[in-house]
Amino acid sequence: MEKILLFTTLVILISCGKETAKTVTAVQENRVAPYDTAAVDSFSVGATSVDVARRIRVSSLKYQDSIKKISAQIEEEKILKKAKEEKERADKKSAEEMKIRESEKAKKEKTASQSENSTSETPVQ
């Protein structure tokens, strides 16, 4: 009798565990379908599809003007950035030229001072 009771309890526990697993998968399969309307109530008078609303918005003058302004700002930023880069390159180039000139001047002064030293050290006969 004790074995039958233990076996029955075990079967009941196993069968209860399987049912909860099925309900979890059923909940995951339930998905919300996407709707393509812009209005809250799709059956109202003013309801339009998202595609039609987008075409109307794109064709409006205000939208076209805003696109032109944005593109003009982008072009202006590109031009300013390019001018800034050119200025930086020119500054670097002039700085390098100044360094070269200074080093050449220092070399000339060094050679001139060495030649003066060598002439004063030679004995006069």
mmCIF file of C-alpha atoms in Angstrom:
data_model
loop_
_atom_site.group_PDB
_atom_site.id
_atom_site.type_symbol
_atom_site.label_atom_id
_atom_site.label_comp_id
_atom_site.label_asym_id
_atom_site.label_seq_id
_atom_site.Cartn_x
_atom_site.Cartn_y
_atom_site.Cartn_z
ATOM 1 C CA MET A 1 0.000 0.000 0.000
ATOM 2 C CA GLU A 2 2.824 2.337 0.857
ATOM 3 C CA LYS A 3 4.471 1.781 -2.565
ATOM 4 C CA ILE A 4 1.226 2.514 -4.421
ATOM 5 C CA LEU A 5 0.747 5.755 -2.504
ATOM 6 C CA LEU A 6 4.347 6.809 -3.221
ATOM 7 C CA PHE A 7 3.989 5.905 -6.913
ATOM 8 C CA THR A 8 0.701 7.835 -7.224
ATOM 9 C CA THR A 9 2.216 10.927 -5.577
ATOM 10 C CA LEU A 10 5.184 10.761 -7.938
ATOM 11 C CA VAL A 11 2.934 10.502 -11.023
ATOM 12 C CA ILE A 12 0.823 13.442 -9.857
ATOM 13 C CA LEU A 13 3.926 15.623 -9.336
ATOM 14 C CA ILE A 14 5.304 14.774 -12.788
ATOM 15 C CA SER A 15 2.008 15.402 -14.545
ATOM 16 C CA CYS A 16 1.526 18.787 -12.809
ATOM 17 C CA GLY A 17 4.998 19.910 -13.877
ATOM 18 C CA LYS A 18 4.271 19.246 -17.554
ATOM 19 C CA GLU A 19 1.127 21.374 -17.644
ATOM 20 C CA THR A 20 2.873 24.511 -16.381
ATOM 21 C CA ALA A 21 5.504 24.179 -19.103
ATOM 22 C CA LYS A 22 2.798 24.189 -21.796
ATOM 23 C CA THR A 23 1.187 27.365 -20.489
ATOM 24 C CA VAL A 24 4.514 29.215 -20.525
ATOM 25 C CA THR A 25 5.048 28.476 -24.233
ATOM 26 C CA ALA A 26 1.485 29.508 -25.026
ATOM 27 C CA VAL A 27 2.053 32.915 -23.457
ATOM 28 C CA GLN A 28 5.196 33.484 -25.543
ATOM 29 C CA GLU A 29 3.406 32.668 -28.808
ATOM 30 C CA ASN A 30 0.746 35.356 -28.232
ATOM 31 C CA ARG A 31 2.044 38.438 -30.075
ATOM 32 C CA VAL A 32 0.526 41.817 -30.872
ATOM 33 C CA ALA A 33 -0.041 42.427 -34.563
ATOM 34 C CA PRO A 34 1.520 45.684 -35.935
ATOM 35 C CA TYR A 35 -0.917 48.275 -37.261
ATOM 36 C CA ASP A 36 -0.177 50.804 -39.990
ATOM 37 C CA THR A 37 -2.538 53.626 -39.043
ATOM 38 C CA ALA A 38 -1.587 56.996 -37.613
ATOM 39 C CA ALA A 39 -4.935 57.749 -35.913
ATOM 40 C CA VAL A 40 -5.838 56.337 -32.509
ATOM 41 C CA ASP A 41 -9.080 54.929 -33.868
ATOM 42 C CA SER A 42 -8.443 53.365 -37.268
ATOM 43 C CA PHE A 43 -12.149 53.479 -38.166
ATOM 44 C CA SER A 44 -12.575 57.198 -37.534
ATOM 45 C CA VAL A 45 -13.127 59.731 -40.312
ATOM 46 C CA GLY A 46 -9.615 61.210 -40.248
ATOM 47 C CA ALA A 47 -7.705 57.919 -40.141
ATOM 48 C CA THR A 48 -4.967 57.671 -42.762
ATOM 49 C CA SER A 49 -2.381 55.032 -43.339
ATOM 50 C CA VAL A 50 1.188 55.722 -42.292
ATOM 51 C CA ASP A 51 2.416 55.613 -45.904
ATOM 52 C CA VAL A 52 -0.088 58.241 -47.055
ATOM 53 C CA ALA A 53 0.695 60.476 -44.075
ATOM 54 C CA ARG A 54 4.427 60.203 -44.821
ATOM 55 C CA ARG A 55 3.891 61.134 -48.496
ATOM 56 C CA ILE A 56 1.819 64.164 -47.469
ATOM 57 C CA ARG A 57 4.467 65.267 -44.979
ATOM 58 C CA VAL A 58 7.297 64.842 -47.489
ATOM 59 C CA SER A 59 5.490 66.808 -50.160
ATOM 60 C CA SER A 60 4.724 69.780 -47.915
ATOM 61 C CA LEU A 61 6.685 73.001 -48.485
ATOM 62 C CA LYS A 62 7.635 73.352 -44.835
ATOM 63 C CA TYR A 63 9.266 69.916 -44.864
ATOM 64 C CA GLN A 64 11.111 70.655 -48.120
ATOM 65 C CA ASP A 65 12.372 73.983 -46.728
ATOM 66 C CA SER A 66 13.653 72.318 -43.580
ATOM 67 C CA ILE A 67 15.525 69.737 -45.655
ATOM 68 C CA LYS A 68 17.124 72.527 -47.720
ATOM 69 C CA LYS A 69 18.192 74.374 -44.561
ATOM 70 C CA ILE A 70 19.735 71.247 -43.084
ATOM 71 C CA SER A 71 21.631 70.443 -46.264
ATOM 72 C CA ALA A 72 22.887 74.042 -46.462
ATOM 73 C CA GLN A 73 24.096 73.851 -42.854
ATOM 74 C CA ILE A 74 25.901 70.598 -43.557
ATOM 75 C CA GLU A 75 27.621 72.087 -46.616
ATOM 76 C CA GLU A 76 28.623 75.185 -44.629
ATOM 77 C CA GLU A 77 30.091 73.024 -41.873
ATOM 78 C CA LYS A 78 32.074 71.058 -44.449
ATOM 79 C CA ILE A 79 33.468 74.266 -45.989
ATOM 80 C CA LEU A 80 34.415 75.676 -42.569
ATOM 81 C CA LYS A 81 36.062 72.426 -41.575
ATOM 82 C CA LYS A 82 38.031 72.310 -44.819
ATOM 83 C CA ALA A 83 39.176 75.932 -44.401
ATOM 84 C CA LYS A 84 40.225 75.240 -40.815
ATOM 85 C CA GLU A 85 42.263 72.210 -41.905
ATOM 86 C CA GLU A 86 43.960 74.224 -44.662
ATOM 87 C CA LYS A 87 44.807 76.987 -42.190
ATOM 88 C CA GLU A 88 46.293 74.464 -39.764
ATOM 89 C CA ARG A 89 48.382 72.931 -42.573
ATOM 90 C CA ALA A 90 49.624 76.370 -43.613
ATOM 91 C CA ASP A 91 50.516 77.224 -40.002
ATOM 92 C CA LYS A 92 52.434 73.970 -39.622
ATOM 93 C CA LYS A 93 54.264 74.550 -42.874
ATOM 94 C CA SER A 94 55.252 78.111 -41.924
ATOM 95 C CA ALA A 95 56.393 76.926 -38.484
ATOM 96 C CA GLU A 96 58.571 74.260 -40.088
ATOM 97 C CA GLU A 97 60.052 76.826 -42.492
ATOM 98 C CA MET A 98 60.844 79.144 -39.583
ATOM 99 C CA LYS A 99 62.602 76.296 -37.752
ATOM 100 C CA ILE A 100 64.659 75.492 -40.854
ATOM 101 C CA ARG A 101 65.625 79.143 -41.326
ATOM 102 C CA GLU A 102 66.631 79.477 -37.670
ATOM 103 C CA SER A 103 68.721 76.313 -37.805
ATOM 104 C CA GLU A 104 70.451 77.514 -41.005
ATOM 105 C CA LYS A 105 71.108 80.908 -39.414
ATOM 106 C CA ALA A 106 72.556 79.211 -36.321
ATOM 107 C CA LYS A 107 74.807 77.058 -38.520
ATOM 108 C CA LYS A 108 76.054 80.121 -40.417
ATOM 109 C CA GLU A 109 76.806 81.958 -37.185
ATOM 110 C CA LYS A 110 78.594 78.912 -35.809
ATOM 111 C CA THR A 111 80.758 78.553 -38.921
ATOM 112 C CA ALA A 112 81.490 82.298 -38.917
ATOM 113 C CA SER A 113 82.576 82.217 -35.280
ATOM 114 C CA GLN A 114 84.766 79.183 -35.937
ATOM 115 C CA SER A 115 86.468 80.874 -38.874
ATOM 116 C CA GLU A 116 87.161 83.984 -36.753
ATOM 117 C CA ASN A 117 88.653 81.815 -34.019
ATOM 118 C CA SER A 118 90.892 79.963 -36.461
ATOM 119 C CA THR A 119 92.273 83.195 -38.009
ATOM 120 C CA SER A 120 93.051 84.745 -34.636
ATOM 121 C CA GLU A 121 94.888 81.650 -33.452
ATOM 122 C CA THR A 122 97.321 81.518 -36.351
ATOM 123 C CA PRO A 123 100.606 83.239 -35.509
ATOM 124 C CA VAL A 124 101.585 86.286 -37.486
ATOM 125 C CA GLN A 125 105.130 86.170 -38.954
#
